[in-house]
mmCIF file of C-alpha atoms and ligand atoms in Angstrom:
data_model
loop_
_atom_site.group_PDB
_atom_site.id
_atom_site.type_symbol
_atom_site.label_atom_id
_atom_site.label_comp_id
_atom_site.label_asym_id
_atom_site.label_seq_id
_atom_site.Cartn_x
_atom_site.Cartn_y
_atom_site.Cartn_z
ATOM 1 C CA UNK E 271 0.000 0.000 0.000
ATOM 2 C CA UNK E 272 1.239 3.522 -0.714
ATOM 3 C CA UNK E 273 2.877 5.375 2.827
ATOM 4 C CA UNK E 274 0.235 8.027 3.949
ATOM 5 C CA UNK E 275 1.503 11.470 3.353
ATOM 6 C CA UNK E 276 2.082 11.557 7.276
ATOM 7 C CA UNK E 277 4.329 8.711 6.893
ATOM 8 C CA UNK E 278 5.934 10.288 4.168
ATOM 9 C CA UNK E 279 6.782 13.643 6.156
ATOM 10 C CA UNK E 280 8.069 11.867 9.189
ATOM 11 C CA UNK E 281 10.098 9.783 7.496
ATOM 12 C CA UNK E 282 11.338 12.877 5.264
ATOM 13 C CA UNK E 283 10.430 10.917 1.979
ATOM 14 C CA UNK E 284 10.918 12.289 -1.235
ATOM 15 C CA UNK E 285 7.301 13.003 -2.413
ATOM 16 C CA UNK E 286 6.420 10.548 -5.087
ATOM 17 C CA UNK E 287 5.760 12.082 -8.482
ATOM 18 C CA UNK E 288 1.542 12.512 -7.607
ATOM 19 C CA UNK E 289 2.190 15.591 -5.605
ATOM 20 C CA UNK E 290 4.917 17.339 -7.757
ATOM 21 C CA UNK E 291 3.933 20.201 -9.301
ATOM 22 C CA UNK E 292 5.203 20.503 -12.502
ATOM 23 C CA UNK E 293 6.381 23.490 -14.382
ATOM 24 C CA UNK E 294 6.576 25.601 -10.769
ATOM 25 C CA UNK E 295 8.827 26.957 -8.123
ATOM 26 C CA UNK E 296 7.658 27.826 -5.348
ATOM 27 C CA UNK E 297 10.566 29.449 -3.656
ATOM 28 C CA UNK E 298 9.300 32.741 -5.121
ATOM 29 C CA UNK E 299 10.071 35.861 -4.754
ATOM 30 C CA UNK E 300 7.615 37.092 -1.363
ATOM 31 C CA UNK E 301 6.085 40.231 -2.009
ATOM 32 C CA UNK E 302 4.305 40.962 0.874
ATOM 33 C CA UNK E 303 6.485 43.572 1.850
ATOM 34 C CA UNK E 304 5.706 45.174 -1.245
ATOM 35 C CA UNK E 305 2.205 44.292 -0.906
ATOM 36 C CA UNK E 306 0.236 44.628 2.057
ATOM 37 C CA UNK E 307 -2.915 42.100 2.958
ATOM 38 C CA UNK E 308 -6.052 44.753 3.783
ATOM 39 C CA UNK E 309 -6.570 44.615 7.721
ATOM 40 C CA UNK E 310 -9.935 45.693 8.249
ATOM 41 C CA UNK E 311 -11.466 46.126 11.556
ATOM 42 C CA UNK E 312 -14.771 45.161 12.095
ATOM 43 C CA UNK E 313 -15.650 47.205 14.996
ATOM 44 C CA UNK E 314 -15.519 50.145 13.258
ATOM 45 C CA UNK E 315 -17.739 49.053 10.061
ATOM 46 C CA UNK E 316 -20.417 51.651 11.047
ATOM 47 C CA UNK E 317 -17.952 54.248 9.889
ATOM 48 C CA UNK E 318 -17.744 55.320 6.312
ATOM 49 C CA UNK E 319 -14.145 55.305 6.545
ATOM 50 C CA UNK E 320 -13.909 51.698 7.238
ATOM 51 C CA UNK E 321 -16.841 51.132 5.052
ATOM 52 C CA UNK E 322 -14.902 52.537 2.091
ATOM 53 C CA UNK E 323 -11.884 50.125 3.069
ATOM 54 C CA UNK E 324 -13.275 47.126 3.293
ATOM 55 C CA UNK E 325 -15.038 48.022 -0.421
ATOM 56 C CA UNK E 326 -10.919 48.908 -1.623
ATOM 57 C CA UNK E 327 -10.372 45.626 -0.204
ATOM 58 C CA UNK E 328 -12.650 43.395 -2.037
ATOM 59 C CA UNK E 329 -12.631 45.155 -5.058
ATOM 60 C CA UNK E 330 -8.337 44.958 -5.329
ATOM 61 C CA UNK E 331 -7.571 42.312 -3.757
ATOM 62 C CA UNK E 332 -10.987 40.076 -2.889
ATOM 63 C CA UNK E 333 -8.752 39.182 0.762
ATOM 64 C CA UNK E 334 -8.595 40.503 4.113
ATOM 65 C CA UNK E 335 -7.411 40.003 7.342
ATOM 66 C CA UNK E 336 -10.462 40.886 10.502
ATOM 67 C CA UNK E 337 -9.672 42.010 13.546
ATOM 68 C CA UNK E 338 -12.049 43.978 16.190
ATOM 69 C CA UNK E 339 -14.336 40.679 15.660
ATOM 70 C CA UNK E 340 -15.080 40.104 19.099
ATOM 71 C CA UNK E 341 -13.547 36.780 19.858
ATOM 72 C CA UNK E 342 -10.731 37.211 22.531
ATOM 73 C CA UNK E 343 -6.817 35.778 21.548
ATOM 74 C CA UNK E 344 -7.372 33.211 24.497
ATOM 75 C CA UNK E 345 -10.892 31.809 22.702
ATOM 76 C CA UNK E 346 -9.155 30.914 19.106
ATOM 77 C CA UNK E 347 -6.136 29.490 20.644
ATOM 78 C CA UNK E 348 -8.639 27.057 21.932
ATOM 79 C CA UNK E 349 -9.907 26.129 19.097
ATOM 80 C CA UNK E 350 -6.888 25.879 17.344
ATOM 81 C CA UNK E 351 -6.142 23.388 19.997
ATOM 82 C CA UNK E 352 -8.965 21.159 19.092
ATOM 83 C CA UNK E 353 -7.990 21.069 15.870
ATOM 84 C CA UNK E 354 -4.441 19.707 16.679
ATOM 85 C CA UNK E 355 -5.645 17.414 19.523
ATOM 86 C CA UNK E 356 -7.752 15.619 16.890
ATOM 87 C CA UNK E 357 -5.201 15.339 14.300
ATOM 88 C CA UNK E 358 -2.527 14.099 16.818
ATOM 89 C CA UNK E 359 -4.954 11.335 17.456
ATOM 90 C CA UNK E 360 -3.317 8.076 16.317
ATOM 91 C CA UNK E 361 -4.150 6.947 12.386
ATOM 92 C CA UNK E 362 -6.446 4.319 13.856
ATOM 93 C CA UNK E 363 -8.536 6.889 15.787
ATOM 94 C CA UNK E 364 -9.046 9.504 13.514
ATOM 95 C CA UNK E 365 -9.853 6.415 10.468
ATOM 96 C CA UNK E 366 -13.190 6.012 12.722
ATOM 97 C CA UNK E 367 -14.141 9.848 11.021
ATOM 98 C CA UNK E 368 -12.940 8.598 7.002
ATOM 99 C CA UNK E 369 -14.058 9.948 4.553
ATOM 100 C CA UNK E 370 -16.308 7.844 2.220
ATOM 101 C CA UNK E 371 -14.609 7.156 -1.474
ATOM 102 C CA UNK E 372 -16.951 8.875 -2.747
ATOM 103 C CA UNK E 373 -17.853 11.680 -1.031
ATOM 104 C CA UNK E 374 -15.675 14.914 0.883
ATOM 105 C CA UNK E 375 -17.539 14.924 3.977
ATOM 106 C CA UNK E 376 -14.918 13.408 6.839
ATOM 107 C CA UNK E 377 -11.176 13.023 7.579
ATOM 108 C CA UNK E 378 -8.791 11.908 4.770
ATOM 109 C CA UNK E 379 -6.855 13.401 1.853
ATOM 110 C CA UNK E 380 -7.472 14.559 -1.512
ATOM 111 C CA UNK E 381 -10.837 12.480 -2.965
ATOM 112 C CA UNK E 382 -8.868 11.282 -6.683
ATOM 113 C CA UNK E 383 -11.135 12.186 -9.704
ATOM 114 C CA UNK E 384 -8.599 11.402 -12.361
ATOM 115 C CA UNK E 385 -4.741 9.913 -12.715
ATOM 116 C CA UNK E 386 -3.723 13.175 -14.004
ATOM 117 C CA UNK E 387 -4.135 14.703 -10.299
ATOM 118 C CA UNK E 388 -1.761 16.338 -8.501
ATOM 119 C CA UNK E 389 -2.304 15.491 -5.088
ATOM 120 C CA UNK E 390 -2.110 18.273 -2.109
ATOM 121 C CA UNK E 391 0.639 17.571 0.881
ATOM 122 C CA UNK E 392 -2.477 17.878 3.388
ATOM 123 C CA UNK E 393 -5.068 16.229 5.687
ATOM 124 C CA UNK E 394 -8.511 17.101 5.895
ATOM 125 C CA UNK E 395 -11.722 16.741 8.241
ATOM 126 C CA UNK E 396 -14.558 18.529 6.392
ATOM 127 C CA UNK E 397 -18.010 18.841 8.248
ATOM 128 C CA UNK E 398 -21.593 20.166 7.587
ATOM 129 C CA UNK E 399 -22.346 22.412 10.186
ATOM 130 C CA UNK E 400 -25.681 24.312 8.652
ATOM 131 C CA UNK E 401 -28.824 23.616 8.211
ATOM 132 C CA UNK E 402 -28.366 21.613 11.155
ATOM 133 C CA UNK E 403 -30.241 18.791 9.566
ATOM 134 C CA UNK E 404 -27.602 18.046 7.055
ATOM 135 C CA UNK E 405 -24.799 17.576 9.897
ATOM 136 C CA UNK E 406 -23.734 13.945 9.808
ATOM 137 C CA UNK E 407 -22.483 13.629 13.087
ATOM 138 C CA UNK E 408 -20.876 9.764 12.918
ATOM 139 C CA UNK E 409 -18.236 11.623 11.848
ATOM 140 C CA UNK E 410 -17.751 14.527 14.172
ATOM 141 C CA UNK E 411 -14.618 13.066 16.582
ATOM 142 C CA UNK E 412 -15.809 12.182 20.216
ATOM 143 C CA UNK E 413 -12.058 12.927 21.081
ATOM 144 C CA UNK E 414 -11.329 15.784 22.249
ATOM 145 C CA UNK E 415 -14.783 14.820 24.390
ATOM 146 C CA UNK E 416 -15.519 18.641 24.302
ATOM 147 C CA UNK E 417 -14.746 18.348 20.193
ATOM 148 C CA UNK E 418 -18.514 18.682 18.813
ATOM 149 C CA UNK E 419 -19.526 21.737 21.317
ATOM 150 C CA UNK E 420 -17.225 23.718 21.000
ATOM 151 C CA UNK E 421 -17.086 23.408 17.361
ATOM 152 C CA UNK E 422 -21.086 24.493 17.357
ATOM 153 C CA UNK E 423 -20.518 27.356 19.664
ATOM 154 C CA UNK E 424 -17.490 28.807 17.367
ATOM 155 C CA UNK E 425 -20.078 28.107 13.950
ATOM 156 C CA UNK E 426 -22.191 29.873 15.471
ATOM 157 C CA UNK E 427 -20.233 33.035 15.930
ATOM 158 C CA UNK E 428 -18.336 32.535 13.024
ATOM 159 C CA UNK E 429 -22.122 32.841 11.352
ATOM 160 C CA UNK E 430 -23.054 35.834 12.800
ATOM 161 C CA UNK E 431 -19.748 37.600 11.953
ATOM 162 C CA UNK E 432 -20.583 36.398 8.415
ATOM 163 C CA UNK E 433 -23.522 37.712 8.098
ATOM 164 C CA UNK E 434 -22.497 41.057 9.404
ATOM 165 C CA UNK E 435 -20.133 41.211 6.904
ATOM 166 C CA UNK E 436 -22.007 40.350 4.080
ATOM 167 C CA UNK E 437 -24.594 43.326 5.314
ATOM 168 C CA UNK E 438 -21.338 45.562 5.642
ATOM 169 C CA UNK E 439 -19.874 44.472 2.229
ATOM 170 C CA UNK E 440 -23.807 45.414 0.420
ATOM 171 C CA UNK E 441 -23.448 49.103 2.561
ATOM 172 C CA UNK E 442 -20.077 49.642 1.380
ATOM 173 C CA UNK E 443 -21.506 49.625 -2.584
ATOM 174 C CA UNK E 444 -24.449 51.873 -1.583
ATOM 175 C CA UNK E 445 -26.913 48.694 -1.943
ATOM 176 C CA UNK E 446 -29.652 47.431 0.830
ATOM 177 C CA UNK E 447 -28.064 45.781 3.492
ATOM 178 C CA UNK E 448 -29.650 41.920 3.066
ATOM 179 C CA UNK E 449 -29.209 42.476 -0.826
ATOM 180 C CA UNK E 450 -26.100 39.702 -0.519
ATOM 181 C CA UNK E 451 -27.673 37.914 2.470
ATOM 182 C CA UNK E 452 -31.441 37.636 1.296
ATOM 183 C CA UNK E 453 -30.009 35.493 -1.848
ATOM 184 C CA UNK E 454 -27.707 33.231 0.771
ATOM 185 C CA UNK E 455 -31.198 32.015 2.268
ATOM 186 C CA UNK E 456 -32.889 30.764 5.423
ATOM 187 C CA UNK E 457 -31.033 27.115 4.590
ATOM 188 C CA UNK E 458 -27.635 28.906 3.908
ATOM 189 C CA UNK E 459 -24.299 26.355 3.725
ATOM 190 C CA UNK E 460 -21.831 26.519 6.140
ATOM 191 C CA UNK E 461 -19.058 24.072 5.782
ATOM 192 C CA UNK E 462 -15.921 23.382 8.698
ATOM 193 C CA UNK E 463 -12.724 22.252 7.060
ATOM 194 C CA UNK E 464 -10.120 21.894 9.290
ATOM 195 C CA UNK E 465 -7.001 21.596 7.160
ATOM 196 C CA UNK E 466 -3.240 19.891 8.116
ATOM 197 C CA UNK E 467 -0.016 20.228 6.839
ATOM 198 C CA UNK E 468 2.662 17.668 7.709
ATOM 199 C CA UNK E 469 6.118 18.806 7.308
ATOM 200 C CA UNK E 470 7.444 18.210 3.695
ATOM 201 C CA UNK E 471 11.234 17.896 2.296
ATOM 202 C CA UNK E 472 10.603 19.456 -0.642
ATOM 203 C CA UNK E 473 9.165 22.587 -1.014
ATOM 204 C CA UNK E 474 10.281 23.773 -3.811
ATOM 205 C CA UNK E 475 8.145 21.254 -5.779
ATOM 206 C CA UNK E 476 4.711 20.494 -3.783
ATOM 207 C CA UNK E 477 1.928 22.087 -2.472
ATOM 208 C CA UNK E 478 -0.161 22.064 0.476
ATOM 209 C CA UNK E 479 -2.772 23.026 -1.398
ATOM 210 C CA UNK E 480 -3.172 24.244 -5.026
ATOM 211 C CA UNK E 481 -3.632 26.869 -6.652
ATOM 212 C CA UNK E 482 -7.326 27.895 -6.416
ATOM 213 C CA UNK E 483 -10.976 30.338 -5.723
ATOM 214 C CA UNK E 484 -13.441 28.814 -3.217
ATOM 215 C CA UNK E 485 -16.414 28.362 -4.369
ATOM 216 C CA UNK E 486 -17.992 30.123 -0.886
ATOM 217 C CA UNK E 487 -20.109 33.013 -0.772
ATOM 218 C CA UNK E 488 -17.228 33.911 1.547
ATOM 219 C CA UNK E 489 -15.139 32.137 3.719
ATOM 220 C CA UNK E 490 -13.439 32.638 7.326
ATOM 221 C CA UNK E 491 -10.135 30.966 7.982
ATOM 222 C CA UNK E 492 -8.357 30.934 11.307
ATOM 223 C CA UNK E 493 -4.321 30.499 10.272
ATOM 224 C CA UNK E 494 -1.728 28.806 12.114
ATOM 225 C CA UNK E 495 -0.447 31.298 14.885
ATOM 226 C CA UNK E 496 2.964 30.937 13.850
ATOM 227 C CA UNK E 497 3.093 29.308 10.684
ATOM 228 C CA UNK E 498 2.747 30.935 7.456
ATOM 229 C CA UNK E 499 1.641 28.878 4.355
ATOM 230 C CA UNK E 500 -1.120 30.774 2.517
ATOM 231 C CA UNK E 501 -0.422 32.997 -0.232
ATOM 232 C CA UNK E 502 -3.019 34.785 -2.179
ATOM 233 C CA UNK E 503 -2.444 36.005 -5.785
ATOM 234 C CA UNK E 504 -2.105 39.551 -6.280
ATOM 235 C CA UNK E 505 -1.341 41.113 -9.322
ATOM 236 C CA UNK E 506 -0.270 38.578 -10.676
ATOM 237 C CA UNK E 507 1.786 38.153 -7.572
ATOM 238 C CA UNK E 508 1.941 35.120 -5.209
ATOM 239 C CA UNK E 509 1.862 37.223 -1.722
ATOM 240 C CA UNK E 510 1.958 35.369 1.689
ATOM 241 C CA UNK E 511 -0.635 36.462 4.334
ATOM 242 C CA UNK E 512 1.184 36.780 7.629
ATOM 243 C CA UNK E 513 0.102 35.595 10.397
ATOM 244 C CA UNK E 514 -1.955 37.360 12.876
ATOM 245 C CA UNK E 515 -2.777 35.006 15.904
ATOM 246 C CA UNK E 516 -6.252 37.427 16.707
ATOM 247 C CA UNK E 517 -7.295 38.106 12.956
ATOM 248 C CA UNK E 518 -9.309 35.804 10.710
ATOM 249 C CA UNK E 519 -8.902 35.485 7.011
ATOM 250 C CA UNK E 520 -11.383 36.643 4.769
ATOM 251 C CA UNK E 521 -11.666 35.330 1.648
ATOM 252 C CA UNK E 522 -14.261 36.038 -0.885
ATOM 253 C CA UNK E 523 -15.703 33.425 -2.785
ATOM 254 C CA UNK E 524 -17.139 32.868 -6.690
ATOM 255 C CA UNK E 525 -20.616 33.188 -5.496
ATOM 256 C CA UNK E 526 -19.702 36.586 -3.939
ATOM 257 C CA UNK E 527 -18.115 37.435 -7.263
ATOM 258 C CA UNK E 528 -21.508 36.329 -9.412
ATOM 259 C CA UNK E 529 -24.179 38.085 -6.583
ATOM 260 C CA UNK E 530 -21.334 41.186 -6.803
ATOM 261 C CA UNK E 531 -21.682 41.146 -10.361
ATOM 262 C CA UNK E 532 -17.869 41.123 -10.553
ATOM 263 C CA UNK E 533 -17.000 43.994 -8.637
ATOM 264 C CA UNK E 534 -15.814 41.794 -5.922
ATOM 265 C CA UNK E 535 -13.098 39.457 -6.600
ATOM 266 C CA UNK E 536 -13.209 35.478 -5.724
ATOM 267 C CA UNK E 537 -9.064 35.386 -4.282
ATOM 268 C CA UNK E 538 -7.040 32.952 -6.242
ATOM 269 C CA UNK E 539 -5.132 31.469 -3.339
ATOM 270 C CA UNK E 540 -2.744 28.382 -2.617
ATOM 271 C CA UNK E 541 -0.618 26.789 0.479
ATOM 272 C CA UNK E 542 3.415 25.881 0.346
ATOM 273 C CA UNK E 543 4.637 23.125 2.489
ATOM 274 C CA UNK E 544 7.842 24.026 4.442
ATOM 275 C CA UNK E 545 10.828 21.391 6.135
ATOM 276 C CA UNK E 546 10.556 22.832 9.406
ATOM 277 C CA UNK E 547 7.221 22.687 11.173
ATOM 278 C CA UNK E 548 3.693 21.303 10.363
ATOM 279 C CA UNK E 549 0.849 23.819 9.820
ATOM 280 C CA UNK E 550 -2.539 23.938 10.553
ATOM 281 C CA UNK E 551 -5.890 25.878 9.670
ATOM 282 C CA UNK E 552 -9.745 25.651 10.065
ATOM 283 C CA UNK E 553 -12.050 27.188 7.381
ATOM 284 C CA UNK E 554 -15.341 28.095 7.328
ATOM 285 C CA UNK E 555 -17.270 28.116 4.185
ATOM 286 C CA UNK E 556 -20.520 30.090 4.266
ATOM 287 C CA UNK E 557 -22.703 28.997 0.695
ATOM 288 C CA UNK E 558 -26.113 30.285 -0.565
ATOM 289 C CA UNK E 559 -28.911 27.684 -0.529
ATOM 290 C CA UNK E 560 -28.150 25.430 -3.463
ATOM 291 C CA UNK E 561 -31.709 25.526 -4.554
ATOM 292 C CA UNK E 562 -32.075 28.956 -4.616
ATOM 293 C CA UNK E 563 -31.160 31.384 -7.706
ATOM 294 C CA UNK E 564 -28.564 33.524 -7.181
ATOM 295 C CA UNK E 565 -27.754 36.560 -9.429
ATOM 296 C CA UNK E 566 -26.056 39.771 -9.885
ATOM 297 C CA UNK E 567 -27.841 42.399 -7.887
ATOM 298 C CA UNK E 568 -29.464 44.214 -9.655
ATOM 299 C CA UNK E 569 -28.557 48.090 -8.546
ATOM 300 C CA UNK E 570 -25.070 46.732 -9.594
ATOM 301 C CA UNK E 571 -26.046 46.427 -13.038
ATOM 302 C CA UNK E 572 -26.031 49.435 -15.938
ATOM 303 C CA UNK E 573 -25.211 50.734 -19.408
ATOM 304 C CA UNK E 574 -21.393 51.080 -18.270
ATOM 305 C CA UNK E 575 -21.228 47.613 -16.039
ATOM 306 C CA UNK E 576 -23.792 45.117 -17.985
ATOM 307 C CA UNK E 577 -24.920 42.279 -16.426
ATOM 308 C CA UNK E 578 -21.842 39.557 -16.364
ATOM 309 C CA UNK E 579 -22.951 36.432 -14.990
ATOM 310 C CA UNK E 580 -26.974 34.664 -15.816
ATOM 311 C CA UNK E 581 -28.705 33.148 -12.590
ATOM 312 C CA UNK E 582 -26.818 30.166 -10.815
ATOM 313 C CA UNK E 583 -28.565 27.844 -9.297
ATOM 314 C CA UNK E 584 -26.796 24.677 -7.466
ATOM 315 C CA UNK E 585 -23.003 26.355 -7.996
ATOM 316 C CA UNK E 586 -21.050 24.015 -5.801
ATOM 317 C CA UNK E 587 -22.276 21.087 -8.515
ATOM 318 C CA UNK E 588 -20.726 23.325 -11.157
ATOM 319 C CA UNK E 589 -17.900 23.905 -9.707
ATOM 320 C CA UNK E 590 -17.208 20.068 -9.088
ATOM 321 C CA UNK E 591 -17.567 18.911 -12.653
ATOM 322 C CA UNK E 592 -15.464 21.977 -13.644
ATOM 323 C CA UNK E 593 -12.565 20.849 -11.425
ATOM 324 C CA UNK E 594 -13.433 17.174 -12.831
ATOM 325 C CA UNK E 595 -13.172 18.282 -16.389
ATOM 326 C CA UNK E 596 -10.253 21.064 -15.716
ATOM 327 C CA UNK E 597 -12.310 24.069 -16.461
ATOM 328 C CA UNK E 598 -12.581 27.160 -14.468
ATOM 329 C CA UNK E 599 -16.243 27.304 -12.925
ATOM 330 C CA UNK E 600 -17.009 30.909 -13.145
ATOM 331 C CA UNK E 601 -16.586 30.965 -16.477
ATOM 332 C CA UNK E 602 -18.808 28.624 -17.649
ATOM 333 C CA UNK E 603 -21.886 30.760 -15.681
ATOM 334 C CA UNK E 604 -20.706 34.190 -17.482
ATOM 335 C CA UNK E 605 -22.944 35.720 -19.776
ATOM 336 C CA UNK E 606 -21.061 35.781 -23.163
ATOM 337 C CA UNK E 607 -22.868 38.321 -25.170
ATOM 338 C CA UNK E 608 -24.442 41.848 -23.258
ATOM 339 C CA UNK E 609 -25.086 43.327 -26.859
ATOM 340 C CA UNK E 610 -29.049 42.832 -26.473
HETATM 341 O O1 AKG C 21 -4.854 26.473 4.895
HETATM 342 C C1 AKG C 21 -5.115 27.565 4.414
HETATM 343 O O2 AKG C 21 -4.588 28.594 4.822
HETATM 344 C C2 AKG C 21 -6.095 27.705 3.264
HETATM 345 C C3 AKG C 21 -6.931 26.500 2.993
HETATM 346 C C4 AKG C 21 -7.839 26.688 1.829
HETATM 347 O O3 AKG C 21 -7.608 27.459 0.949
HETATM 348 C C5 AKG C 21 -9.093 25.910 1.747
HETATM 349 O O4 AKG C 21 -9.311 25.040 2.604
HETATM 350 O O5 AKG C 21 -9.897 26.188 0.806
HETATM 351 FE FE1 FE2 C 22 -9.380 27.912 -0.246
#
């Protein structure tokens, strides 16, 4: 049988030729110091002034980082230590939570849709957290015992901060505050990934995870608080986002991008592995009802900015068999022609 990417990195294995990247380097030149991640504090999105940054943000660079979000330094240190209790759980343990063949809900690597793959240097433990009724919770660990409350308690938080920004992000373009939000639904998504990254030996030639947009309406990741990994694509510019134990990373999403009508941009974004020290992160995915139509709001659309994607219904579907088939999802739901 093939070693586990676990056994791999503790063994300091040369990655077999699945998980090289080809055609890459990703010893790049950093440019965060040339270019700054947005820091936007939420506390003060009543003002116009932060209003009018978090609007610079999305539009440029469709990242963030939020601070002034209410939950103390002490709080998300104790959730990142849930995360790493689980995955420090022996093999056998954590196999109790797999993930299915067939499915992505559950603990396990990269699900393999064709040979051609590249496979990420990563573990996983994805889990439905809303609408309640779709939570499968055979696979939500018993260990740490406190594992399944505290994970509910932080959702919901995380939700509410969610939905506050998406009311701030439709004040910041002049619109009506639930003109995002009212399309997400009563039955909105939300989706826990917890993501971990063994230690790798080579760098220079795998990824943690690659390149890629969510397909979120938005999505709220709490980074590693001391190891950096994720780097967001800027100008054409791979830019690491530091890390900031207190601040959560906002990224927007390609349903954000359709229901913005493209003013906001879905962040292409990717993890690199490193020798020295494993990584970890937990992200929250916040998604429209699937059966509801979303679309560009309308006050968003005129003669100078026509209409640039057609109503979307069911996008994380799309977005699979795009991946499946190697095309990029928000393409295929753009409208081609606005002559008529
Ligand atoms: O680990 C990270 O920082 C980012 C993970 C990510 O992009 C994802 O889970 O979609
Ligand atoms: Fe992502």
């Amino acid at each position: 049988m093939a070693k586990s990417v676990q056994q791999m990195s503790m063994g300091g294995d040369e990655p077999p030729s699945q998980y090289i990247v080809k055609g890459n380097s990703f010893v790049s030149k950093d440019s965060s110091a040339l270019i700054p991640i947005p820091i936007i504090d939420l506390s003060l999105l009543s003002s116009e002034g932060e209003l009018q940054k978090l609007r610079s943000a999305l539009t440029s660079a469709g990242c963030f980082q939020a601070i002034g979000h209410g939950m103390s330094s002490s709080y998300l240190d104790k959730i990142r230590e849930l995360a790493k209790q689980f995955f420090a759980l022996p093999e056998e343990e954590k196999q109790k939570y797999a993930r299915a063949v067939n499915e992505s809900e559950g603990y396990g690597n990269d699900r393999v849709v064709s040979d051609k793959q590249v496979l990420d240097w990563s573990y996983r433990l994805s889990l439905r957290i809303f609408p309640e009724k779709n939570r499968r919770l055979s696979l939500w660990p018993k260990i740490p015992s406190d594992f399944s409350e505290k994970l509910e308690e932080f959702s919901a938080k995380v939700k509410s901060m969610m939905d506050y920004l998406l009311r701030s992000m439709a004040r910041s373009l002049n619109l009506e505050e639930g003109s995002f939000l009212d399309q997400f639904g009563e039955e909105s998504l939300m989706l826990a990934r917890f993501n971990f990254y063994p230690r790798c030996s080579r760098p220079d030639l795998v990824l943690g995870v690659k390149p890629h947009t969510d397909r979120s309406g938005i999505t709220v990741l709490l980074q590693d608080k001391e190891v950096e990994g994720l780097q967001v694509l800027i100008d054409d510019n791979w830019v690491s986002v530091p890390t900031m134990p207190d601040a959560f990373v906002v990224n927007l999403g390609d349903q954000m991008q359709i229901m913005s009508n493209g003013i906001f941009k879905s962040i292409m974004h990717r993890v690199v592995t490193n020798t020295e020290n494993m990584r970890m992160s937990l992200a929250m995915f916040n998604e429209p009802d699937p059966e509801k139509e979303i679309r560009p709001v309308e006050g968003l659309i005129d003669e100078s900015r026509p209409r640039l994607y057609r109503n979307v219904k069911c996008y994380g579907d799309i977005n699979y068999q795009c991946y499946q088939e190697g095309k990029i999802a928000l393409e295929t739901v753009k409208i081609e022609d606005n002559s008529d």
